[in-house]
Amino acid sequence: MRSPPGAGAGASSLLPLLIPVLIMGGILTGVFTPTEAGMAAVVYILVILLLLTKLGHFKVLPADFARAGIIYNLPRISVAAASAFSQMFARLGGARIVTDWAVGFVGDNPIFIMLTLVVMLMLVGQLIDAIRRSCCSPR
């Protein structure tokens, strides 16, 4: 009797499917905290899955760690830059300058104010998206 199509895929996916069981089971039984559950999942992937399923992946593991570090720290860099900018903006009285300019440019029309904000946020969003694509896209 022949095995049904996809039976091999089901058997090979059994070990990776245990990762959510390990995480949720460990948290819900009180064996470890959510942070420790994440670490347990990483150790499980590195020790069990890579050794049993993909031995060749150890060659690219340092590049994977470097890429993960870059992606993890991108928001931190943005927060640090925003913090420095907000300190400078507050000390130099930037809020008053921007408010005076906005009232002079836009006026008191609420529809025009909203339209100006939408256009400004779209432009900022395009800039942020371009930055994300240039430094985080797979090569």
Short mmCIF file of N, CA, C and O in Angstrom, two decimals:
data_model
loop_
_atom_site.label_atom_id
_atom_site.label_comp_id
_atom_site.label_asym_id
_atom_site.label_seq_id
_atom_site.Cartn_x
_atom_site.Cartn_y
_atom_site.Cartn_z
N MET A 1 0.84 -1.18 0.00
CA MET A 1 0.00 0.00 0.00
C MET A 1 0.89 1.24 0.00
O MET A 1 1.82 1.35 0.78
N ARG A 2 0.56 2.17 -0.85
CA ARG A 2 1.35 3.40 -0.99
C ARG A 2 0.88 4.42 0.03
O ARG A 2 -0.28 4.51 0.38
N SER A 3 1.83 5.23 0.49
CA SER A 3 1.47 6.32 1.41
C SER A 3 0.87 7.47 0.62
O SER A 3 1.20 7.68 -0.54
N PRO A 4 -0.03 8.22 1.25
CA PRO A 4 -0.68 9.32 0.53
C PRO A 4 0.32 10.43 0.21
O PRO A 4 1.34 10.57 0.89
N PRO A 5 0.03 11.20 -0.86
CA PRO A 5 0.94 12.31 -1.18
C PRO A 5 1.01 13.32 -0.05
O PRO A 5 0.02 13.64 0.57
N GLY A 6 2.19 13.80 0.23
CA GLY A 6 2.37 14.79 1.30
C GLY A 6 2.66 14.16 2.65
O GLY A 6 2.84 14.87 3.63
N ALA A 7 2.70 12.83 2.73
CA ALA A 7 2.96 12.19 4.02
C ALA A 7 4.38 12.48 4.49
O ALA A 7 4.63 12.66 5.67
N GLY A 8 5.32 12.55 3.56
CA GLY A 8 6.69 12.87 3.93
C GLY A 8 6.83 14.29 4.45
O GLY A 8 7.60 14.57 5.37
N ALA A 9 6.06 15.20 3.86
CA ALA A 9 6.09 16.59 4.33
C ALA A 9 5.52 16.69 5.73
O ALA A 9 6.01 17.46 6.55
N GLY A 10 4.50 15.93 6.02
CA GLY A 10 3.91 15.95 7.36
C GLY A 10 4.88 15.42 8.40
O GLY A 10 4.99 15.97 9.50
N ALA A 11 5.60 14.37 8.05
CA ALA A 11 6.56 13.79 8.99
C ALA A 11 7.74 14.74 9.22
O ALA A 11 8.23 14.88 10.34
N SER A 12 8.20 15.40 8.15
CA SER A 12 9.36 16.29 8.31
C SER A 12 9.00 17.60 9.01
O SER A 12 9.87 18.30 9.50
N SER A 13 7.72 17.94 9.05
CA SER A 13 7.32 19.18 9.71
C SER A 13 6.91 18.96 11.16
O SER A 13 6.52 19.91 11.84
N LEU A 14 7.02 17.75 11.66
CA LEU A 14 6.60 17.46 13.03
C LEU A 14 7.48 18.18 14.06
O LEU A 14 6.96 18.79 14.99
N LEU A 15 8.79 18.13 13.88
CA LEU A 15 9.68 18.80 14.85
C LEU A 15 9.51 20.32 14.88
O LEU A 15 9.44 20.91 15.95
N PRO A 16 9.44 21.00 13.73
CA PRO A 16 9.20 22.45 13.79
C PRO A 16 7.84 22.81 14.38
O PRO A 16 7.69 23.87 15.00
N LEU A 17 6.84 21.96 14.20
CA LEU A 17 5.52 22.25 14.75
C LEU A 17 5.48 22.14 16.27
O LEU A 17 4.52 22.57 16.90
N LEU A 18 6.52 21.57 16.86
CA LEU A 18 6.57 21.48 18.32
C LEU A 18 7.04 22.78 18.98
O LEU A 18 6.97 22.91 20.19
N ILE A 19 7.53 23.74 18.17
CA ILE A 19 8.02 25.00 18.74
C ILE A 19 6.90 25.75 19.46
O ILE A 19 7.07 26.17 20.61
N PRO A 20 5.70 25.97 18.84
CA PRO A 20 4.64 26.64 19.59
C PRO A 20 4.18 25.86 20.81
O PRO A 20 3.82 26.45 21.83
N VAL A 21 4.23 24.54 20.73
CA VAL A 21 3.86 23.71 21.89
C VAL A 21 4.86 23.93 23.01
O VAL A 21 4.47 24.07 24.18
N LEU A 22 6.13 24.00 22.67
CA LEU A 22 7.16 24.27 23.68
C LEU A 22 6.96 25.64 24.31
O LEU A 22 7.00 25.78 25.55
N ILE A 23 6.71 26.65 23.49
CA ILE A 23 6.56 28.01 24.02
C ILE A 23 5.31 28.13 24.89
O ILE A 23 5.38 28.53 26.05
N MET A 24 4.16 27.79 24.31
CA MET A 24 2.90 27.95 25.06
C MET A 24 2.79 26.97 26.22
O MET A 24 2.31 27.33 27.30
N GLY A 25 3.25 25.75 26.00
CA GLY A 25 3.20 24.77 27.08
C GLY A 25 4.07 25.17 28.26
O GLY A 25 3.68 25.04 29.41
N GLY A 26 5.26 25.68 27.96
CA GLY A 26 6.15 26.10 29.03
C GLY A 26 5.62 27.29 29.80
O GLY A 26 5.74 27.38 31.02
N ILE A 27 4.99 28.24 29.08
CA ILE A 27 4.43 29.42 29.75
C ILE A 27 3.21 29.04 30.57
O ILE A 27 3.08 29.43 31.74
N LEU A 28 2.30 28.28 29.97
CA LEU A 28 1.05 27.96 30.65
C LEU A 28 1.23 27.01 31.82
O LEU A 28 0.45 27.04 32.77
N THR A 29 2.24 26.16 31.78
CA THR A 29 2.49 25.28 32.92
C THR A 29 3.34 25.95 33.99
O THR A 29 3.49 25.40 35.08
N GLY A 30 3.89 27.11 33.68
CA GLY A 30 4.67 27.83 34.66
C GLY A 30 6.11 27.38 34.73
O GLY A 30 6.83 27.72 35.67
N VAL A 31 6.56 26.63 33.75
CA VAL A 31 7.95 26.17 33.76
C VAL A 31 8.90 27.34 33.52
O VAL A 31 9.95 27.43 34.15
N PHE A 32 8.52 28.23 32.61
CA PHE A 32 9.35 29.41 32.38
C PHE A 32 8.49 30.59 31.97
O PHE A 32 7.32 30.46 31.62
N THR A 33 9.10 31.78 32.05
CA THR A 33 8.43 33.04 31.69
C THR A 33 8.42 33.19 30.17
O THR A 33 9.09 32.44 29.47
N PRO A 34 7.68 34.17 29.64
CA PRO A 34 7.69 34.36 28.18
C PRO A 34 9.08 34.64 27.60
O PRO A 34 9.40 34.17 26.51
N THR A 35 9.89 35.38 28.32
CA THR A 35 11.25 35.63 27.84
C THR A 35 12.06 34.35 27.80
O THR A 35 12.77 34.06 26.83
N GLU A 36 11.94 33.57 28.87
CA GLU A 36 12.64 32.29 28.89
C GLU A 36 12.08 31.34 27.84
O GLU A 36 12.82 30.50 27.30
N ALA A 37 10.79 31.44 27.53
CA ALA A 37 10.19 30.60 26.51
C ALA A 37 10.79 30.91 25.14
O ALA A 37 11.06 30.00 24.34
N GLY A 38 11.02 32.20 24.86
CA GLY A 38 11.67 32.57 23.61
C GLY A 38 13.08 32.01 23.53
O GLY A 38 13.51 31.51 22.49
N MET A 39 13.79 32.07 24.64
CA MET A 39 15.15 31.54 24.66
C MET A 39 15.14 30.02 24.52
O MET A 39 15.99 29.44 23.83
N ALA A 40 14.18 29.37 25.16
CA ALA A 40 14.06 27.92 25.02
C ALA A 40 13.76 27.53 23.58
O ALA A 40 14.29 26.52 23.08
N ALA A 41 12.94 28.33 22.90
CA ALA A 41 12.65 28.04 21.49
C ALA A 41 13.90 28.21 20.63
O ALA A 41 14.15 27.40 19.73
N VAL A 42 14.69 29.23 20.89
CA VAL A 42 15.93 29.44 20.13
C VAL A 42 16.89 28.28 20.36
O VAL A 42 17.49 27.75 19.41
N VAL A 43 17.04 27.87 21.61
CA VAL A 43 17.93 26.74 21.91
C VAL A 43 17.41 25.47 21.24
O VAL A 43 18.19 24.69 20.67
N TYR A 44 16.11 25.25 21.28
CA TYR A 44 15.50 24.09 20.63
C TYR A 44 15.78 24.11 19.13
O TYR A 44 16.14 23.09 18.54
N ILE A 45 15.65 25.27 18.51
CA ILE A 45 15.90 25.37 17.07
C ILE A 45 17.37 25.11 16.76
O ILE A 45 17.70 24.35 15.86
N LEU A 46 18.26 25.73 17.54
CA LEU A 46 19.69 25.59 17.26
C LEU A 46 20.20 24.18 17.53
O LEU A 46 20.98 23.62 16.76
N VAL A 47 19.76 23.60 18.65
CA VAL A 47 20.30 22.30 19.05
C VAL A 47 19.58 21.15 18.36
O VAL A 47 20.21 20.28 17.77
N ILE A 48 18.28 21.15 18.41
CA ILE A 48 17.52 20.01 17.90
C ILE A 48 17.30 20.10 16.40
O ILE A 48 17.70 19.22 15.64
N LEU A 49 16.67 21.18 15.95
CA LEU A 49 16.26 21.25 14.56
C LEU A 49 17.43 21.35 13.59
O LEU A 49 17.45 20.65 12.57
N LEU A 50 18.40 22.20 13.88
CA LEU A 50 19.51 22.34 12.95
C LEU A 50 20.38 21.09 12.91
O LEU A 50 20.90 20.72 11.86
N LEU A 51 20.53 20.44 14.05
CA LEU A 51 21.32 19.21 14.05
C LEU A 51 20.61 18.06 13.35
O LEU A 51 21.24 17.25 12.67
N LEU A 52 19.30 17.99 13.49
CA LEU A 52 18.57 16.86 12.91
C LEU A 52 18.10 17.09 11.49
O LEU A 52 17.91 16.14 10.74
N THR A 53 17.88 18.35 11.10
CA THR A 53 17.29 18.57 9.78
C THR A 53 18.22 19.26 8.79
O THR A 53 18.29 18.85 7.64
N LYS A 54 18.94 20.29 9.19
CA LYS A 54 19.73 21.07 8.24
C LYS A 54 21.14 21.30 8.77
O LYS A 54 21.45 22.36 9.28
N LEU A 55 21.99 20.36 8.61
CA LEU A 55 23.37 20.53 9.07
C LEU A 55 24.11 21.58 8.26
O LEU A 55 24.98 22.27 8.78
N GLY A 56 23.79 21.74 7.00
CA GLY A 56 24.47 22.71 6.15
C GLY A 56 24.16 24.16 6.50
O GLY A 56 24.85 25.07 6.06
N HIS A 57 23.12 24.36 7.30
CA HIS A 57 22.73 25.74 7.63
C HIS A 57 23.69 26.38 8.63
O HIS A 57 23.68 27.60 8.78
N PHE A 58 24.52 25.60 9.29
CA PHE A 58 25.46 26.17 10.26
C PHE A 58 26.46 27.11 9.59
O PHE A 58 27.00 28.00 10.23
N LYS A 59 26.69 26.94 8.28
CA LYS A 59 27.62 27.82 7.56
C LYS A 59 27.08 29.25 7.48
O LYS A 59 27.85 30.20 7.54
N VAL A 60 25.78 29.41 7.32
CA VAL A 60 25.19 30.73 7.17
C VAL A 60 24.62 31.28 8.47
O VAL A 60 24.04 32.37 8.49
N LEU A 61 24.81 30.55 9.56
CA LEU A 61 24.27 30.99 10.85
C LEU A 61 24.86 32.32 11.32
O LEU A 61 24.12 33.18 11.81
N PRO A 62 26.17 32.58 11.19
CA PRO A 62 26.68 33.91 11.59
C PRO A 62 26.05 35.05 10.80
O PRO A 62 25.75 36.12 11.35
N ALA A 63 25.83 34.85 9.50
CA ALA A 63 25.17 35.90 8.70
C ALA A 63 23.74 36.10 9.15
O ALA A 63 23.24 37.23 9.18
N ASP A 64 23.06 35.02 9.53
CA ASP A 64 21.69 35.14 10.04
C ASP A 64 21.66 35.93 11.35
O ASP A 64 20.78 36.76 11.57
N PHE A 65 22.62 35.66 12.23
CA PHE A 65 22.68 36.39 13.49
C PHE A 65 22.98 37.88 13.25
O PHE A 65 22.41 38.74 13.92
N ALA A 66 23.88 38.17 12.32
CA ALA A 66 24.21 39.57 12.02
C ALA A 66 22.99 40.29 11.45
O ALA A 66 22.69 41.41 11.84
N ARG A 67 22.26 39.63 10.53
CA ARG A 67 21.07 40.24 9.95
C ARG A 67 20.00 40.47 11.02
O ARG A 67 19.34 41.51 11.05
N ALA A 68 19.83 39.51 11.92
CA ALA A 68 18.85 39.67 13.00
C ALA A 68 19.24 40.82 13.92
O ALA A 68 18.37 41.58 14.37
N GLY A 69 20.53 40.98 14.19
CA GLY A 69 20.98 42.10 15.02
C GLY A 69 20.72 43.44 14.38
O GLY A 69 20.31 44.39 15.03
N ILE A 70 20.93 43.51 13.07
CA ILE A 70 20.68 44.78 12.36
C ILE A 70 19.19 45.10 12.38
O ILE A 70 18.79 46.22 12.69
N ILE A 71 18.37 44.12 12.08
CA ILE A 71 16.93 44.36 12.05
C ILE A 71 16.41 44.70 13.44
O ILE A 71 15.53 45.55 13.60
N TYR A 72 16.95 44.07 14.47
CA TYR A 72 16.52 44.33 15.84
C TYR A 72 16.88 45.75 16.28
O TYR A 72 16.14 46.40 17.00
N ASN A 73 18.02 46.24 15.83
CA ASN A 73 18.50 47.54 16.30
C ASN A 73 18.04 48.73 15.46
O ASN A 73 18.23 49.86 15.88
N LEU A 74 17.44 48.51 14.32
CA LEU A 74 16.95 49.63 13.51
C LEU A 74 15.93 50.49 14.26
O LEU A 74 16.05 51.72 14.26
N PRO A 75 14.93 49.91 14.91
CA PRO A 75 14.01 50.77 15.67
C PRO A 75 14.70 51.50 16.82
O PRO A 75 14.33 52.62 17.14
N ARG A 76 15.69 50.88 17.43
CA ARG A 76 16.40 51.53 18.53
C ARG A 76 17.16 52.75 18.05
O ARG A 76 17.22 53.78 18.74
N ILE A 77 17.73 52.68 16.87
CA ILE A 77 18.44 53.82 16.31
C ILE A 77 17.44 54.95 16.04
O ILE A 77 17.72 56.13 16.31
N SER A 78 16.27 54.60 15.50
CA SER A 78 15.26 55.61 15.22
C SER A 78 14.79 56.29 16.51
O SER A 78 14.60 57.51 16.54
N VAL A 79 14.59 55.51 17.57
CA VAL A 79 14.14 56.08 18.84
C VAL A 79 15.22 56.99 19.42
O VAL A 79 14.92 58.07 19.94
N ALA A 80 16.47 56.60 19.32
CA ALA A 80 17.56 57.45 19.84
C ALA A 80 17.65 58.76 19.06
O ALA A 80 17.80 59.84 19.65
N ALA A 81 17.52 58.68 17.74
CA ALA A 81 17.56 59.91 16.94
C ALA A 81 16.35 60.79 17.23
O ALA A 81 16.49 62.02 17.32
N ALA A 82 15.18 60.19 17.40
CA ALA A 82 13.99 60.98 17.71
C ALA A 82 14.11 61.63 19.08
O ALA A 82 13.65 62.77 19.27
N SER A 83 14.71 60.94 20.02
CA SER A 83 14.89 61.52 21.36
C SER A 83 15.83 62.73 21.31
O SER A 83 15.54 63.77 21.91
N ALA A 84 16.92 62.60 20.59
CA ALA A 84 17.85 63.72 20.46
C ALA A 84 17.19 64.90 19.73
O ALA A 84 17.34 66.06 20.14
N PHE A 85 16.44 64.59 18.68
CA PHE A 85 15.76 65.65 17.94
C PHE A 85 14.72 66.35 18.80
O PHE A 85 14.59 67.58 18.76
N SER A 86 13.95 65.59 19.60
CA SER A 86 12.92 66.22 20.44
C SER A 86 13.55 67.11 21.51
O SER A 86 12.99 68.17 21.83
N GLN A 87 14.68 66.71 22.06
CA GLN A 87 15.37 67.55 23.04
C GLN A 87 15.82 68.86 22.40
O GLN A 87 15.63 69.95 22.96
N MET A 88 16.41 68.77 21.23
CA MET A 88 16.87 69.96 20.53
C MET A 88 15.68 70.85 20.14
O MET A 88 15.72 72.06 20.31
N PHE A 89 14.61 70.24 19.66
CA PHE A 89 13.42 70.95 19.25
C PHE A 89 12.79 71.71 20.41
O PHE A 89 12.40 72.88 20.28
N ALA A 90 12.73 71.06 21.58
CA ALA A 90 12.13 71.71 22.75
C ALA A 90 13.00 72.84 23.28
O ALA A 90 12.50 73.90 23.65
N ARG A 91 14.31 72.64 23.30
CA ARG A 91 15.20 73.68 23.84
C ARG A 91 15.28 74.92 22.95
O ARG A 91 15.50 76.02 23.43
N LEU A 92 15.11 74.73 21.66
CA LEU A 92 15.20 75.86 20.74
C LEU A 92 13.86 76.52 20.48
O LEU A 92 13.79 77.46 19.68
N GLY A 93 12.79 76.06 21.13
CA GLY A 93 11.48 76.65 20.94
C GLY A 93 10.89 76.34 19.57
O GLY A 93 10.20 77.18 18.98
N GLY A 94 11.14 75.16 19.08
CA GLY A 94 10.69 74.78 17.75
C GLY A 94 9.18 74.69 17.63
O GLY A 94 8.62 74.95 16.56
N ALA A 95 8.49 74.33 18.70
CA ALA A 95 7.03 74.20 18.63
C ALA A 95 6.38 75.54 18.29
O ALA A 95 5.46 75.58 17.47
N ARG A 96 6.86 76.60 18.89
CA ARG A 96 6.29 77.92 18.62
C ARG A 96 6.58 78.34 17.18
O ARG A 96 5.71 78.89 16.49
N ILE A 97 7.78 78.07 16.70
CA ILE A 97 8.15 78.44 15.34
C ILE A 97 7.28 77.68 14.33
O ILE A 97 6.75 78.27 13.38
N VAL A 98 7.12 76.38 14.54
CA VAL A 98 6.33 75.57 13.61
C VAL A 98 4.86 75.97 13.66
O VAL A 98 4.19 76.04 12.63
N THR A 99 4.35 76.25 14.86
CA THR A 99 2.95 76.66 14.98
C THR A 99 2.70 77.98 14.26
O THR A 99 1.71 78.11 13.52
N ASP A 100 3.58 78.95 14.45
CA ASP A 100 3.43 80.24 13.77
C ASP A 100 3.49 80.07 12.25
O ASP A 100 2.71 80.66 11.51
N TRP A 101 4.41 79.23 11.78
CA TRP A 101 4.52 78.99 10.34
C TRP A 101 3.28 78.28 9.81
O TRP A 101 2.77 78.65 8.74
N ALA A 102 2.78 77.27 10.54
CA ALA A 102 1.61 76.51 10.07
C ALA A 102 0.37 77.39 10.02
O ALA A 102 -0.41 77.31 9.06
N VAL A 103 0.17 78.22 11.02
CA VAL A 103 -1.00 79.10 11.02
C VAL A 103 -0.88 80.11 9.88
O VAL A 103 -1.87 80.42 9.20
N GLY A 104 0.30 80.61 9.63
CA GLY A 104 0.49 81.56 8.53
C GLY A 104 0.34 80.90 7.17
O GLY A 104 -0.18 81.50 6.23
N PHE A 105 0.76 79.66 7.04
CA PHE A 105 0.71 78.97 5.75
C PHE A 105 -0.66 78.36 5.49
O PHE A 105 -1.23 78.52 4.42
N VAL A 106 -1.20 77.67 6.47
CA VAL A 106 -2.44 76.93 6.29
C VAL A 106 -3.65 77.78 6.62
O VAL A 106 -4.69 77.70 5.96
N GLY A 107 -3.55 78.58 7.65
CA GLY A 107 -4.68 79.39 8.07
C GLY A 107 -5.55 78.65 9.08
O GLY A 107 -5.09 77.72 9.75
N ASP A 108 -6.80 79.07 9.17
CA ASP A 108 -7.70 78.48 10.16
C ASP A 108 -8.68 77.48 9.56
O ASP A 108 -9.57 76.99 10.26
N ASN A 109 -8.58 77.18 8.30
CA ASN A 109 -9.49 76.26 7.64
C ASN A 109 -9.18 74.82 8.07
O ASN A 109 -8.11 74.30 7.76
N PRO A 110 -10.08 74.15 8.79
CA PRO A 110 -9.78 72.79 9.28
C PRO A 110 -9.59 71.77 8.17
O PRO A 110 -8.80 70.84 8.31
N ILE A 111 -10.28 71.93 7.05
CA ILE A 111 -10.12 70.98 5.95
C ILE A 111 -8.73 71.11 5.34
O ILE A 111 -8.06 70.11 5.06
N PHE A 112 -8.27 72.33 5.17
CA PHE A 112 -6.93 72.54 4.62
C PHE A 112 -5.86 72.08 5.59
O PHE A 112 -4.82 71.54 5.18
N ILE A 113 -6.10 72.25 6.89
CA ILE A 113 -5.15 71.75 7.90
C ILE A 113 -5.05 70.23 7.80
O ILE A 113 -3.95 69.65 7.79
N MET A 114 -6.19 69.54 7.71
CA MET A 114 -6.19 68.09 7.62
C MET A 114 -5.52 67.61 6.34
O MET A 114 -4.76 66.65 6.34
N LEU A 115 -5.81 68.28 5.22
CA LEU A 115 -5.19 67.92 3.95
C LEU A 115 -3.68 68.09 4.01
O LEU A 115 -2.92 67.23 3.53
N THR A 116 -3.22 69.16 4.62
CA THR A 116 -1.78 69.39 4.76
C THR A 116 -1.13 68.31 5.62
O THR A 116 -0.05 67.81 5.29
N LEU A 117 -1.79 67.92 6.71
CA LEU A 117 -1.25 66.86 7.56
C LEU A 117 -1.18 65.53 6.83
O LEU A 117 -0.21 64.78 6.97
N VAL A 118 -2.21 65.21 6.06
CA VAL A 118 -2.22 63.95 5.31
C VAL A 118 -1.08 63.91 4.30
O VAL A 118 -0.35 62.92 4.20
N VAL A 119 -0.88 64.99 3.57
CA VAL A 119 0.20 65.04 2.59
C VAL A 119 1.56 64.94 3.27
O VAL A 119 2.45 64.20 2.83
N MET A 120 1.73 65.64 4.39
CA MET A 120 2.99 65.60 5.11
C MET A 120 3.29 64.19 5.63
O MET A 120 4.41 63.69 5.50
N LEU A 121 2.28 63.54 6.21
CA LEU A 121 2.49 62.19 6.74
C LEU A 121 2.74 61.18 5.62
O LEU A 121 3.49 60.22 5.81
N MET A 122 2.13 61.38 4.46
CA MET A 122 2.40 60.49 3.33
C MET A 122 3.86 60.64 2.87
O MET A 122 4.53 59.64 2.58
N LEU A 123 4.35 61.85 2.83
CA LEU A 123 5.74 62.06 2.43
C LEU A 123 6.71 61.45 3.44
O LEU A 123 7.69 60.82 3.06
N VAL A 124 6.44 61.63 4.72
CA VAL A 124 7.29 61.04 5.75
C VAL A 124 7.24 59.51 5.67
O VAL A 124 8.26 58.83 5.80
N GLY A 125 6.04 58.96 5.43
CA GLY A 125 5.90 57.51 5.30
C GLY A 125 6.69 56.96 4.12
O GLY A 125 7.28 55.89 4.20
N GLN A 126 6.69 57.69 3.01
CA GLN A 126 7.47 57.26 1.85
C GLN A 126 8.96 57.26 2.16
O GLN A 126 9.69 56.37 1.75
N LEU A 127 9.42 58.24 2.90
CA LEU A 127 10.82 58.32 3.28
C LEU A 127 11.19 57.15 4.19
O LEU A 127 12.21 56.49 3.98
N ILE A 128 10.36 56.88 5.17
CA ILE A 128 10.64 55.78 6.09
C ILE A 128 10.63 54.45 5.35
O ILE A 128 11.47 53.58 5.58
N ASP A 129 9.69 54.26 4.43
CA ASP A 129 9.62 53.02 3.67
C ASP A 129 10.85 52.85 2.79
O ASP A 129 11.39 51.76 2.67
N ALA A 130 11.33 53.93 2.20
CA ALA A 130 12.54 53.85 1.37
C ALA A 130 13.76 53.50 2.20
O ALA A 130 14.61 52.71 1.77
N ILE A 131 13.85 54.05 3.40
CA ILE A 131 14.97 53.73 4.29
C ILE A 131 14.92 52.26 4.68
O ILE A 131 15.92 51.56 4.68
N ARG A 132 13.72 51.77 5.00
CA ARG A 132 13.58 50.37 5.41
C ARG A 132 13.96 49.44 4.28
O ARG A 132 14.66 48.45 4.47
N ARG A 133 13.56 49.76 3.06
CA ARG A 133 13.87 48.91 1.92
C ARG A 133 15.36 48.90 1.61
O ARG A 133 15.90 47.89 1.22
N SER A 134 16.01 50.04 1.79
CA SER A 134 17.42 50.12 1.42
C SER A 134 18.32 49.38 2.39
O SER A 134 19.36 48.89 2.01
N CYS A 135 17.92 49.26 3.65
CA CYS A 135 18.82 48.61 4.62
C CYS A 135 18.33 47.24 5.07
O CYS A 135 19.10 46.50 5.66
N CYS A 136 17.09 46.89 4.82
CA CYS A 136 16.57 45.63 5.35
C CYS A 136 16.14 44.65 4.28
O CYS A 136 15.64 43.59 4.60
N SER A 137 16.29 44.99 3.01
CA SER A 137 15.82 44.09 1.97
C SER A 137 16.80 42.93 1.82
O SER A 137 18.01 43.09 1.99
N PRO A 138 16.27 41.73 1.53
CA PRO A 138 17.18 40.59 1.35
C PRO A 138 18.03 40.78 0.10
O PRO A 138 17.57 41.30 -0.91
N ARG A 139 19.25 40.38 0.19
CA ARG A 139 20.17 40.57 -0.92
C ARG A 139 20.33 39.29 -1.70
O ARG A 139 20.34 38.25 -1.35
#
